[in-house]
Coordinates of C-alpha atoms in Angstrom, one line a residue:
M1 CA -37.5 -25.3 -1.8
T2 CA -34.2 -26.0 -0.1
N3 CA -31.2 -27.8 -1.6
S4 CA -32.1 -30.8 0.7
D5 CA -35.6 -30.9 -0.8
V6 CA -34.2 -30.9 -4.3
Y7 CA -31.8 -33.7 -3.3
L8 CA -34.6 -35.8 -1.8
F9 CA -36.8 -35.3 -4.8
H10 CA -34.2 -36.5 -7.2
E11 CA -33.3 -39.4 -4.9
G12 CA -37.0 -40.6 -4.9
T13 CA -37.5 -40.0 -1.2
L14 CA -39.3 -36.6 -1.1
H15 CA -42.4 -38.3 0.2
R16 CA -44.5 -35.2 0.8
G17 CA -43.7 -33.3 -2.4
Y18 CA -47.2 -31.8 -2.4
R19 CA -46.0 -29.4 0.2
L20 CA -43.5 -27.8 -2.2
F21 CA -44.6 -28.5 -5.8
G22 CA -47.8 -27.1 -7.3
A23 CA -49.5 -23.9 -6.4
H24 CA -49.3 -22.6 -2.8
L25 CA -50.9 -19.5 -1.3
T26 CA -48.1 -17.9 0.7
V27 CA -46.5 -14.6 1.9
E28 CA -43.1 -13.6 0.6
E29 CA -41.3 -10.4 1.5
G30 CA -44.5 -9.1 3.0
Q31 CA -46.6 -9.7 0.0
T32 CA -49.4 -12.3 -0.3
G33 CA -49.6 -14.3 -3.5
V34 CA -49.0 -17.8 -5.0
R35 CA -45.8 -19.7 -5.6
F36 CA -45.8 -22.2 -8.4
T37 CA -43.2 -24.9 -8.7
V38 CA -43.1 -27.6 -11.4
W39 CA -40.6 -30.2 -12.6
A40 CA -39.8 -30.0 -16.3
P41 CA -36.1 -30.8 -16.9
H42 CA -36.2 -30.8 -20.7
A43 CA -38.2 -27.6 -21.1
V44 CA -36.5 -24.5 -22.6
Q45 CA -39.1 -22.3 -20.9
V46 CA -41.9 -22.6 -18.4
S47 CA -44.5 -19.9 -18.0
L48 CA -47.9 -19.4 -16.3
A49 CA -50.9 -19.4 -18.6
S50 CA -54.1 -17.9 -17.2
D51 CA -56.8 -15.3 -17.8
K52 CA -54.4 -12.6 -16.9
Y53 CA -51.9 -13.7 -19.5
G54 CA -54.3 -14.5 -22.2
W55 CA -53.7 -18.3 -21.9
T56 CA -50.3 -18.0 -23.6
G57 CA -47.0 -18.0 -21.8
S58 CA -44.9 -14.9 -22.0
H59 CA -41.7 -13.4 -20.6
E60 CA -43.9 -11.6 -18.1
S61 CA -45.1 -14.9 -16.6
A62 CA -41.9 -17.0 -17.1
F63 CA -40.6 -19.1 -14.3
T64 CA -37.0 -19.3 -13.1
R65 CA -35.1 -22.6 -13.3
I66 CA -34.0 -23.2 -9.7
S67 CA -32.0 -26.3 -10.2
E68 CA -29.9 -27.9 -13.0
S69 CA -32.2 -30.9 -12.7
G70 CA -35.2 -29.0 -14.1
I71 CA -37.2 -27.6 -11.2
W72 CA -38.9 -24.3 -12.2
S73 CA -40.5 -21.9 -9.8
R74 CA -41.9 -18.4 -9.4
F75 CA -43.9 -16.3 -6.9
F76 CA -46.8 -14.2 -8.2
P77 CA -47.7 -11.4 -5.8
G78 CA -51.3 -10.5 -5.5
M79 CA -52.6 -13.7 -7.1
T80 CA -55.5 -15.2 -5.1
E81 CA -57.3 -18.5 -4.4
G82 CA -59.5 -19.5 -7.3
T83 CA -57.1 -18.5 -10.0
I84 CA -57.5 -20.8 -13.0
Y85 CA -54.2 -21.7 -14.7
K86 CA -52.0 -24.1 -16.7
Y87 CA -48.3 -24.3 -17.4
E88 CA -47.1 -23.3 -20.8
I89 CA -44.1 -25.4 -21.6
M90 CA -41.8 -24.9 -24.5
D91 CA -39.8 -27.9 -25.6
R92 CA -36.4 -28.0 -27.3
E93 CA -38.1 -27.9 -30.8
G94 CA -39.9 -24.7 -29.9
N95 CA -43.3 -26.4 -29.5
R96 CA -45.5 -24.9 -26.8
M97 CA -47.9 -27.1 -24.8
L98 CA -50.5 -26.2 -22.2
K99 CA -50.3 -28.6 -19.3
S100 CA -52.4 -29.0 -16.1
D101 CA -50.4 -28.9 -12.9
P102 CA -49.4 -32.4 -11.8
F103 CA -49.6 -31.3 -8.2
A104 CA -52.8 -29.2 -8.4
F105 CA -55.1 -29.5 -5.5
H106 CA -58.2 -28.6 -7.5
A107 CA -59.3 -28.6 -11.1
E108 CA -62.1 -27.3 -13.3
I109 CA -65.2 -29.5 -13.9
R110 CA -64.8 -31.6 -17.1
P111 CA -64.7 -31.0 -20.0
A112 CA -62.6 -28.0 -18.9
T113 CA -59.1 -29.1 -17.9
A114 CA -57.3 -26.2 -16.2
S115 CA -56.0 -26.3 -12.6
I116 CA -57.3 -24.0 -9.9
V117 CA -55.3 -22.4 -7.1
K118 CA -56.8 -23.8 -3.9
S119 CA -56.0 -23.8 -0.2
I120 CA -56.5 -27.2 1.4
E121 CA -55.7 -26.0 4.9
G122 CA -58.1 -25.0 7.6
Y123 CA -60.7 -27.8 7.6
A124 CA -61.8 -28.4 11.2
W125 CA -61.6 -32.2 11.6
S126 CA -63.6 -33.9 14.3
D127 CA -62.3 -37.5 13.9
A128 CA -59.4 -37.4 16.4
A129 CA -61.1 -40.2 18.5
W130 CA -61.5 -42.4 15.4
R131 CA -57.9 -42.0 14.4
R132 CA -56.7 -42.7 17.9
K133 CA -58.6 -46.0 18.2
R134 CA -57.4 -47.4 14.8
R135 CA -55.8 -50.7 15.3
N136 CA -54.6 -53.7 13.2
L137 CA -57.6 -55.3 11.5
F138 CA -56.3 -58.8 11.0
Q139 CA -58.5 -60.1 13.9
R140 CA -61.4 -57.7 13.4
P141 CA -64.4 -57.7 11.1
V142 CA -63.9 -56.0 7.8
N143 CA -66.9 -55.9 5.4
I144 CA -66.5 -53.4 2.6
Y145 CA -69.2 -51.7 0.5
E146 CA -67.6 -50.8 -2.9
L147 CA -69.2 -48.1 -4.9
H148 CA -68.9 -45.6 -7.8
F149 CA -69.6 -42.2 -6.3
G150 CA -71.5 -40.9 -9.3
T151 CA -73.8 -43.8 -10.0
W152 CA -74.9 -45.0 -6.6
K153 CA -77.7 -42.5 -6.6
Q154 CA -78.4 -39.5 -8.9
K155 CA -80.9 -36.6 -8.7
E156 CA -84.2 -36.8 -10.7
D157 CA -82.7 -34.8 -13.5
G158 CA -79.7 -37.1 -13.7
S159 CA -77.2 -34.7 -12.1
L160 CA -74.8 -35.8 -9.5
Y161 CA -75.0 -35.5 -5.8
S162 CA -72.1 -33.6 -4.1
Y163 CA -69.8 -35.0 -1.5
R164 CA -71.8 -33.3 1.2
E165 CA -75.1 -34.5 -0.1
M166 CA -73.8 -38.0 -0.3
A167 CA -72.8 -37.9 3.3
E168 CA -76.4 -37.5 4.2
L169 CA -77.6 -40.2 1.9
L170 CA -74.9 -42.9 1.7
I171 CA -73.5 -43.0 5.3
P172 CA -76.9 -43.8 7.0
Y173 CA -77.5 -46.5 4.4
V174 CA -74.1 -48.1 5.0
V175 CA -74.6 -48.1 8.8
K176 CA -78.1 -49.6 8.5
M177 CA -76.8 -52.3 6.2
G178 CA -74.0 -53.3 8.7
Y179 CA -70.9 -52.6 6.6
T180 CA -67.7 -51.6 8.3
H181 CA -66.0 -49.8 5.4
I182 CA -66.7 -47.9 2.2
E183 CA -64.4 -48.3 -0.7
I184 CA -64.8 -45.6 -3.4
M185 CA -63.6 -46.1 -7.0
P186 CA -61.0 -43.5 -8.0
L187 CA -61.7 -39.9 -7.0
T188 CA -58.5 -38.4 -8.5
E189 CA -59.4 -35.9 -11.2
H190 CA -60.0 -37.5 -14.6
P191 CA -61.4 -36.2 -17.9
Y192 CA -63.5 -39.1 -19.1
D193 CA -66.5 -40.3 -17.0
L194 CA -66.5 -43.8 -18.5
S195 CA -62.9 -44.4 -17.4
W196 CA -64.5 -44.6 -13.9
G197 CA -61.5 -42.6 -12.6
Y198 CA -58.9 -45.2 -13.6
Q199 CA -57.3 -42.9 -16.2
S200 CA -56.3 -39.9 -14.1
T201 CA -54.8 -36.5 -14.8
G202 CA -54.8 -35.1 -11.2
Y203 CA -53.1 -37.3 -8.5
F204 CA -53.6 -34.6 -5.8
A205 CA -57.0 -33.2 -6.9
P206 CA -60.2 -34.9 -5.8
T207 CA -62.6 -34.7 -8.8
S208 CA -64.6 -31.5 -8.9
R209 CA -67.6 -33.5 -10.3
Y210 CA -68.8 -33.7 -6.7
G211 CA -67.6 -30.4 -5.2
E212 CA -64.7 -28.8 -3.5
P213 CA -61.8 -30.5 -1.6
E214 CA -63.2 -29.5 1.8
D215 CA -66.5 -31.2 0.8
L216 CA -64.7 -34.5 0.4
M217 CA -63.0 -33.9 3.8
Y218 CA -66.5 -33.4 5.3
F219 CA -67.6 -36.7 3.7
V220 CA -64.7 -38.6 5.2
D221 CA -65.2 -36.9 8.6
Q222 CA -68.8 -37.9 8.6
C223 CA -67.9 -41.5 7.8
H224 CA -65.6 -41.6 10.8
A225 CA -68.3 -40.0 13.0
A226 CA -70.5 -43.0 12.1
N227 CA -67.7 -45.5 12.8
I228 CA -67.3 -46.3 9.1
G229 CA -63.8 -46.6 7.7
I230 CA -63.2 -45.3 4.2
L231 CA -60.8 -46.6 1.5
L232 CA -59.8 -44.9 -1.8
D233 CA -59.1 -46.8 -5.0
W234 CA -55.7 -45.4 -6.1
V235 CA -54.1 -46.0 -9.5
P236 CA -50.3 -45.7 -9.6
G237 CA -49.9 -48.2 -12.5
H238 CA -50.8 -46.0 -15.5
F239 CA -52.3 -42.7 -16.6
T240 CA -54.3 -41.2 -19.4
K241 CA -52.8 -39.9 -22.7
D242 CA -54.9 -36.7 -22.8
A243 CA -52.8 -33.8 -24.1
H244 CA -53.2 -31.6 -20.9
G245 CA -52.0 -34.5 -18.7
L246 CA -48.7 -36.1 -17.8
R247 CA -48.0 -37.6 -21.3
R248 CA -44.7 -36.1 -22.7
F249 CA -45.0 -33.4 -20.0
D250 CA -42.0 -31.4 -21.0
G251 CA -41.9 -32.5 -24.6
T252 CA -40.2 -35.8 -23.7
P253 CA -41.4 -39.0 -22.0
L254 CA -41.0 -37.7 -18.4
Y255 CA -43.5 -39.5 -16.2
E256 CA -43.8 -42.5 -18.6
Y257 CA -41.1 -44.9 -19.8
S258 CA -39.1 -43.7 -22.8
D259 CA -39.3 -47.1 -24.3
P260 CA -42.8 -47.3 -26.0
A261 CA -42.9 -51.1 -25.6
K262 CA -42.6 -50.7 -21.9
A263 CA -44.7 -47.6 -21.6
E264 CA -47.8 -48.6 -23.5
K265 CA -50.7 -50.4 -21.9
P266 CA -52.4 -51.5 -25.1
G267 CA -55.4 -53.0 -23.5
W268 CA -56.3 -49.7 -21.8
G269 CA -54.9 -47.1 -24.1
T270 CA -52.8 -45.6 -21.3
L271 CA -49.2 -45.2 -20.3
S272 CA -47.2 -46.8 -17.5
F273 CA -45.3 -44.7 -15.1
D274 CA -41.5 -45.0 -15.2
F275 CA -41.0 -46.7 -11.8
G276 CA -37.3 -46.6 -12.1
K277 CA -37.2 -42.8 -12.2
P278 CA -36.6 -41.4 -8.7
E279 CA -38.7 -38.2 -9.3
V280 CA -41.7 -40.3 -10.4
R281 CA -41.4 -42.4 -7.2
S282 CA -41.4 -39.1 -5.2
F283 CA -44.5 -38.0 -7.1
L284 CA -46.4 -41.2 -6.5
I285 CA -45.5 -41.8 -2.9
S286 CA -46.4 -38.2 -2.2
S287 CA -49.8 -38.8 -3.8
A288 CA -50.4 -41.8 -1.6
L289 CA -49.5 -40.0 1.6
Y290 CA -51.4 -37.0 0.5
W291 CA -54.8 -38.8 0.7
L292 CA -53.9 -40.2 4.1
D293 CA -52.5 -36.9 5.4
L294 CA -55.0 -34.4 4.1
Y295 CA -58.1 -36.4 3.6
H296 CA -57.8 -38.9 6.4
F297 CA -58.5 -42.0 4.3
D298 CA -58.1 -45.2 6.2
G299 CA -56.4 -47.1 3.3
L300 CA -55.8 -47.4 -0.4
R301 CA -56.8 -50.2 -2.7
V302 CA -53.9 -50.2 -5.2
D303 CA -55.2 -50.9 -8.7
A304 CA -53.8 -53.2 -11.3
V305 CA -50.7 -54.4 -9.4
T306 CA -50.1 -57.3 -11.8
S307 CA -49.9 -54.8 -14.7
M308 CA -47.1 -53.1 -12.8
I309 CA -44.9 -56.0 -11.7
R310 CA -45.1 -58.1 -14.9
L311 CA -43.4 -56.9 -18.1
D312 CA -45.5 -59.4 -20.1
F313 CA -48.9 -58.2 -18.8
E314 CA -51.4 -58.6 -21.7
K315 CA -48.4 -58.7 -24.1
R316 CA -47.4 -61.5 -26.4
E317 CA -43.9 -62.8 -27.0
G318 CA -41.9 -60.1 -28.8
E319 CA -44.0 -57.3 -27.5
Y320 CA -41.9 -56.8 -24.3
A321 CA -38.2 -56.9 -23.4
P322 CA -37.2 -59.2 -20.5
N323 CA -35.4 -57.7 -17.5
Q324 CA -31.7 -57.8 -17.1
Y325 CA -31.9 -61.4 -15.8
G326 CA -34.1 -62.6 -18.6
G327 CA -37.3 -62.7 -16.5
V328 CA -40.7 -61.1 -16.9
E329 CA -40.5 -59.2 -13.5
N330 CA -40.5 -55.4 -13.7
L331 CA -37.8 -54.9 -11.1
E332 CA -38.3 -51.1 -10.9
A333 CA -42.0 -51.5 -10.2
I334 CA -41.4 -54.1 -7.5
S335 CA -38.9 -51.8 -5.8
F336 CA -41.3 -48.9 -6.0
L337 CA -44.1 -50.9 -4.4
K338 CA -41.8 -51.9 -1.6
D339 CA -40.8 -48.3 -1.0
L340 CA -44.4 -47.2 -1.2
N341 CA -45.6 -49.6 1.5
K342 CA -42.6 -48.9 3.8
A343 CA -43.3 -45.2 3.6
V344 CA -47.1 -45.6 4.3
F345 CA -46.6 -48.0 7.2
E346 CA -43.9 -45.8 8.7
H347 CA -46.4 -43.0 9.1
Y348 CA -49.7 -44.9 9.3
P349 CA -49.0 -48.4 10.7
Y350 CA -52.7 -49.4 10.7
T351 CA -53.5 -48.3 7.2
L352 CA -55.2 -50.8 4.9
M353 CA -52.9 -51.2 1.8
M354 CA -54.9 -53.6 -0.4
A355 CA -53.4 -54.9 -3.7
E356 CA -55.5 -55.9 -6.6
E357 CA -53.1 -58.5 -7.8
S358 CA -54.6 -61.1 -10.2
S359 CA -51.7 -63.6 -10.6
S360 CA -50.2 -66.0 -8.1
W361 CA -47.3 -63.7 -7.4
P362 CA -45.8 -64.9 -4.1
G363 CA -45.4 -62.6 -1.0
V364 CA -47.8 -59.8 -1.9
T365 CA -48.7 -59.4 1.7
T366 CA -45.4 -60.5 3.1
P367 CA -43.5 -57.6 4.9
V368 CA -40.8 -55.9 2.9
H369 CA -38.1 -56.9 5.4
E370 CA -39.1 -60.5 4.8
G371 CA -38.8 -60.2 1.0
G372 CA -42.4 -59.4 0.1
L373 CA -44.1 -56.5 -1.6
G374 CA -45.3 -55.2 1.8
F375 CA -49.1 -54.9 1.4
N376 CA -51.2 -56.1 4.2
Y377 CA -54.1 -57.3 2.1
K378 CA -54.6 -58.7 -1.4
W379 CA -57.8 -59.4 -3.3
N380 CA -58.4 -63.1 -3.6
M381 CA -59.1 -63.3 -7.3
G382 CA -58.8 -67.1 -7.4
W383 CA -61.7 -67.5 -4.8
M384 CA -63.8 -65.0 -6.7
N385 CA -63.2 -66.6 -10.1
D386 CA -63.8 -70.2 -8.9
T387 CA -66.8 -69.3 -6.8
L388 CA -68.6 -67.4 -9.6
A389 CA -67.7 -70.0 -12.2
Y390 CA -69.3 -72.6 -10.0
L391 CA -72.4 -70.7 -9.2
E392 CA -72.9 -69.8 -12.8
T393 CA -72.9 -73.5 -13.7
D394 CA -76.2 -75.2 -14.4
F395 CA -77.4 -77.4 -11.5
A396 CA -76.9 -80.6 -13.5
Q397 CA -73.2 -79.9 -14.2
R398 CA -72.3 -78.8 -10.6
P399 CA -71.2 -82.2 -9.4
Q400 CA -68.5 -82.2 -12.1
R401 CA -67.2 -78.8 -11.0
H402 CA -67.3 -79.5 -7.2
N403 CA -63.5 -78.9 -7.0
L404 CA -64.2 -75.2 -7.6
L405 CA -65.6 -75.2 -4.0
T406 CA -63.0 -77.3 -2.4
F407 CA -59.8 -76.0 -4.0
P408 CA -59.7 -72.3 -2.8
I409 CA -59.2 -73.3 0.9
W410 CA -55.8 -74.8 -0.1
Y411 CA -54.3 -71.4 -0.7
A412 CA -56.6 -69.3 1.5
Y413 CA -53.8 -68.7 4.0
S414 CA -51.0 -68.1 1.5
E415 CA -51.7 -64.3 1.8
N416 CA -53.9 -62.0 3.8
F417 CA -56.9 -62.1 1.6
T418 CA -60.0 -60.0 1.0
L419 CA -62.8 -61.8 -0.9
P420 CA -64.1 -59.4 -3.7
L421 CA -67.4 -59.5 -5.4
S422 CA -66.3 -56.3 -7.2
H423 CA -67.4 -53.9 -9.9
D424 CA -65.3 -55.8 -12.4
E425 CA -67.6 -58.8 -12.2
V426 CA -70.8 -57.0 -13.0
V427 CA -69.9 -55.1 -16.2
H428 CA -69.0 -55.7 -19.9
G429 CA -71.5 -58.5 -20.4
K430 CA -70.6 -60.5 -17.3
K431 CA -74.2 -59.9 -15.9
S432 CA -75.1 -58.9 -12.4
L433 CA -74.6 -61.2 -9.5
L434 CA -78.3 -62.0 -9.4
D435 CA -78.5 -62.7 -13.1
K436 CA -75.4 -64.9 -13.0
M437 CA -77.5 -67.4 -11.0
P438 CA -79.1 -70.2 -13.0
G439 CA -82.7 -71.4 -12.7
S440 CA -86.0 -69.7 -12.2
Y441 CA -86.6 -66.2 -10.9
E442 CA -87.0 -67.5 -7.4
Q443 CA -83.9 -69.8 -7.7
K444 CA -81.8 -66.8 -8.8
F445 CA -82.6 -65.1 -5.4
E446 CA -81.9 -68.3 -3.5
G447 CA -78.6 -68.7 -5.3
L448 CA -77.5 -65.1 -4.5
R449 CA -78.5 -65.6 -0.9
I450 CA -76.2 -68.6 -0.6
L451 CA -73.4 -66.8 -2.5
L452 CA -73.5 -64.0 0.1
G453 CA -73.6 -66.6 2.9
Y454 CA -70.7 -68.4 1.5
L455 CA -68.8 -65.1 1.2
M456 CA -69.4 -64.2 4.8
T457 CA -68.3 -67.6 6.2
F458 CA -65.2 -68.3 4.0
P459 CA -61.9 -67.1 5.5
G460 CA -60.9 -63.5 4.5
K461 CA -62.3 -60.0 4.7
K462 CA -65.3 -59.2 2.6
L463 CA -66.2 -56.8 -0.3
V464 CA -69.4 -56.4 -2.3
F465 CA -70.1 -53.9 -5.0
M466 CA -73.1 -51.7 -4.7
G467 CA -76.3 -53.2 -6.0
G468 CA -75.3 -56.7 -5.1
E469 CA -76.9 -56.3 -1.7
F470 CA -80.4 -56.0 -3.1
G471 CA -80.1 -57.9 -6.4
Q472 CA -79.5 -55.3 -9.1
F473 CA -80.9 -57.3 -12.0
I474 CA -79.0 -55.8 -14.9
E475 CA -75.3 -55.3 -14.8
W476 CA -73.8 -52.0 -13.6
R477 CA -74.5 -49.1 -16.0
D478 CA -71.7 -46.6 -15.5
Q479 CA -73.8 -43.6 -16.4
G480 CA -77.1 -44.1 -14.5
E481 CA -78.0 -44.8 -10.9
L482 CA -78.8 -48.2 -9.4
D483 CA -82.3 -49.5 -9.9
W484 CA -83.6 -48.5 -6.5
F485 CA -87.1 -48.9 -7.6
L486 CA -86.6 -52.7 -7.4
L487 CA -87.0 -52.4 -3.6
D488 CA -90.7 -52.0 -4.3
Y489 CA -90.7 -55.7 -5.1
D490 CA -90.8 -58.2 -2.3
S491 CA -87.9 -60.4 -3.6
H492 CA -85.5 -57.5 -3.9
F493 CA -86.6 -55.9 -0.6
G494 CA -86.3 -59.3 1.1
L495 CA -82.8 -59.8 -0.3
Q496 CA -81.7 -56.4 1.0
Q497 CA -83.1 -57.3 4.5
Y498 CA -81.4 -60.6 4.3
T499 CA -78.0 -59.0 3.5
A500 CA -78.4 -56.5 6.4
A501 CA -79.1 -59.4 8.7
L502 CA -76.2 -61.4 7.4
N503 CA -73.9 -58.4 7.8
Q504 CA -75.0 -58.0 11.4
F505 CA -74.6 -61.7 12.0
Y506 CA -71.0 -61.5 10.7
L507 CA -70.2 -58.7 13.1
R508 CA -71.6 -60.7 16.1
E509 CA -69.7 -63.9 15.4
P510 CA -65.9 -63.8 16.2
A511 CA -65.5 -67.2 14.5
L512 CA -66.0 -65.4 11.2
W513 CA -63.1 -63.0 11.6
E514 CA -60.8 -63.6 14.6
L515 CA -58.7 -66.3 12.8
D516 CA -59.2 -65.1 9.2
H517 CA -55.5 -65.5 8.6
S518 CA -54.8 -68.7 10.5
C519 CA -55.6 -72.2 9.4
D520 CA -56.7 -72.9 12.9
G521 CA -59.9 -71.0 12.0
Y522 CA -61.2 -73.5 9.5
E523 CA -61.9 -77.2 9.4
W524 CA -63.7 -79.3 6.8
I525 CA -66.5 -81.5 8.0
N526 CA -67.5 -82.8 4.5
P527 CA -65.8 -81.5 1.3
D528 CA -66.6 -84.6 -0.7
D529 CA -70.3 -84.7 -1.3
A530 CA -70.1 -83.7 -5.0
G531 CA -73.0 -86.0 -5.9
Q532 CA -75.4 -83.9 -3.9
S533 CA -73.5 -80.6 -4.2
V534 CA -73.3 -80.1 -0.4
I535 CA -70.4 -78.8 1.6
C536 CA -70.0 -78.6 5.4
Y537 CA -67.3 -76.9 7.3
L538 CA -66.4 -75.3 10.6
R539 CA -65.3 -71.7 11.3
K540 CA -63.5 -71.2 14.6
G541 CA -62.7 -68.3 16.9
K542 CA -60.2 -68.1 19.8
R543 CA -62.8 -69.7 22.1
V544 CA -64.1 -73.2 21.4
K545 CA -67.7 -72.1 22.3
D546 CA -67.7 -69.7 19.3
T547 CA -67.3 -72.5 16.7
L548 CA -69.8 -72.4 13.9
L549 CA -71.0 -75.3 11.6
I550 CA -71.8 -74.1 8.1
I551 CA -73.9 -76.2 5.7
I552 CA -74.6 -75.2 2.1
N553 CA -76.8 -77.1 -0.4
F554 CA -76.0 -75.9 -3.9
Q555 CA -78.8 -77.9 -5.6
P556 CA -82.5 -77.0 -5.9
V557 CA -83.3 -80.3 -4.3
A558 CA -84.4 -80.8 -0.7
R559 CA -82.4 -83.3 1.4
P560 CA -85.0 -84.3 4.0
V561 CA -82.5 -86.5 5.9
Y562 CA -78.9 -85.3 5.8
R563 CA -76.5 -86.5 8.5
V564 CA -73.7 -84.2 9.5
G565 CA -70.8 -84.9 11.7
V566 CA -70.3 -82.5 14.7
P567 CA -67.1 -81.9 16.7
K568 CA -68.7 -82.2 20.1
P569 CA -71.8 -83.9 21.5
G570 CA -74.6 -81.5 22.6
M571 CA -77.5 -79.4 21.6
Y572 CA -77.2 -77.4 18.3
E573 CA -79.2 -74.5 17.2
Q574 CA -79.6 -73.1 13.7
I575 CA -78.6 -69.5 14.3
F576 CA -78.8 -68.2 10.7
S577 CA -80.3 -69.4 7.5
S578 CA -81.0 -68.2 4.0
V579 CA -84.4 -69.7 4.2
I580 CA -87.2 -67.5 5.4
P581 CA -87.9 -68.7 9.0
E582 CA -91.2 -70.1 10.1
L583 CA -93.2 -68.1 12.6
D584 CA -95.3 -69.2 15.6
A585 CA -98.8 -67.9 16.4
H586 CA -97.3 -64.8 17.9
G587 CA -95.1 -63.9 14.9
R588 CA -91.9 -65.0 16.5
E589 CA -89.3 -67.1 14.7
I590 CA -89.4 -70.8 15.5
R591 CA -86.0 -71.8 16.8
V592 CA -84.6 -74.9 15.1
T593 CA -82.6 -77.1 17.5
K594 CA -81.1 -80.6 17.1
S595 CA -79.5 -83.1 19.5
S596 CA -76.4 -84.8 18.5
E597 CA -76.2 -88.6 18.4
E598 CA -73.4 -90.9 19.2
V599 CA -73.2 -92.0 15.6
S600 CA -69.8 -91.7 13.9
W601 CA -70.0 -89.6 10.7
H602 CA -67.7 -87.5 8.6
Q603 CA -64.8 -88.6 10.7
Q604 CA -66.5 -87.2 13.8
Q605 CA -67.6 -89.3 16.7
H606 CA -71.0 -87.6 16.9
S607 CA -73.5 -86.4 14.3
M608 CA -77.0 -85.2 13.8
E609 CA -79.7 -85.5 11.2
L610 CA -80.9 -82.4 9.5
A611 CA -83.4 -81.5 6.8
L612 CA -81.7 -79.3 4.1
A613 CA -83.9 -77.0 2.1
P614 CA -83.2 -76.6 -1.6
L615 CA -80.5 -74.0 -2.4
S616 CA -79.9 -73.2 1.2
F617 CA -77.2 -71.9 3.5
S618 CA -77.4 -72.5 7.3
V619 CA -75.2 -71.9 10.3
W620 CA -75.4 -74.0 13.5
K621 CA -73.9 -73.5 16.9
R622 CA -73.6 -75.7 19.9
T623 CA -75.7 -74.2 22.7
G624 CA -75.4 -76.7 25.5
N625 CA -75.0 -80.2 26.7
L626 CA -77.4 -83.0 25.9
P627 CA -80.2 -83.3 28.5
T628 CA -79.4 -85.8 31.3
P629 CA -81.8 -88.8 31.2
K630 CA -84.1 -89.0 34.2
K631 CA -83.6 -92.1 36.4
R632 CA -86.7 -94.2 37.2
R633 CA -87.5 -94.3 40.9
A634 CA -87.3 -97.9 42.2
K635 CA -90.5 -99.4 43.6
A636 CA -90.6 -100.0 47.3

């Protein structure tokens, strides 16, 4: 580690600190071995604890302090890959603590907590073509399948599939279903299964629950070979309090704020990183780039951004201290997020940096140089909350809540949005998507079909949590696999087939993604039919001929005659519907077409009469001009 490296680390700009900190197999003075480097500025002594040293530090395994600012390092000749270790840190009171390596590349399988010396070099990647063709996704289809790696599927005995085994199971399924991306809930090493990875101890170690680091590289490589992008849920907002982790790492609050009121996340029982500390910024930005550099992830979904940028997050008056200007903004966290996004986009301009930000904070997806936080996408929590609140409403009360359907479009272009139907909405008693729907058994499936159709045709990129695609009936259980046996039932199998067809339809229709972030891509036809709970709108692409007319009937009541205004006269064909199509004598779908009439309706000069099925979603497209009337031949 050079003086320049030390300077950059303490400045907060050592953005690839994983190359220097941690355990590295190397050769020094002709001897092979491992160099360990760790930051512990308030420690009196740092030693290596391992099998060789009886898991207690000693003078024999003590490190040398290489900088006044508290970086300790030592080379151990003859040490090999696979060595299990921790750091023994003695604080100023003489207390000795065993700590896992914050920069470890690999760790023991829980409940064991030690770090493991591991080389992460040498994997033979085959995704160069994929990485070369990556481009900005603003005008491309993005349809994300969110999943928890350990509970998507499990073996018969309840054990977990490995990264390599999941490559053979999951990737073909995602391709068949028509998704463009996979988003995996956190894979950074964590001690407690039921934290789902959101309370981490290893920001550079993929969890060993599913195998070795190179096995995860293989999984990502295979995703790219199948033209599937892959995103990682990443958690820079807080970390677990487990004794072997980052908490009071050198006997003092090092990675967390020293002020307990600012450090504590009372709702989660975790600690916030100290975003004002330059060394912590170096650590976190290095972690973000690590997953992009070494594991070739295509983007990061940054968890709990609101908890980072608001001092009053889940705290009452008196439980937090305002900032220096008297506001609730966490100025250090805001500065950190800007630095994070600048660093990522400097090296990977086409990366997806997606913020889970649940407030109405302005400029989340505005570039840093224009005053924003610098993300390129944000989860649209408002759309999600309003839409699910409406669809959970009993049919009789829906007319009174019609504004939940019409309001979200007013802010749909204030940020670059992704529409999430995520894991957070199907746990903790919230019910599964299917079970949220009111009505009979059949009406629940009809309701979920129109929810998925509405999702695919509303402006923004798409995200659905695993199980939603086939109608998981009970909410997500975070220990067992999905109820795949449900596919033996026609209703669930039919819903899965419908979702796959809807996903493929989304990919085919440019109007559903070309102008996702431009108000030119959307136009109301009829937002005001609250009495019948029907909405009609247009989605537009760059070409007029790609325009789609979407009609949704949110009531279990048929509308045998429903007139709809259309933007141009002509022949219109129903090109997608949530209703099972009728078949002719040869088993082929009967195409439904309509001719427009010169009847002014819905502020359009032309319209057509349709029959709307109960709880139905349909998409229409102009396919040609009206037929020219034949002239009668005059009599001789």
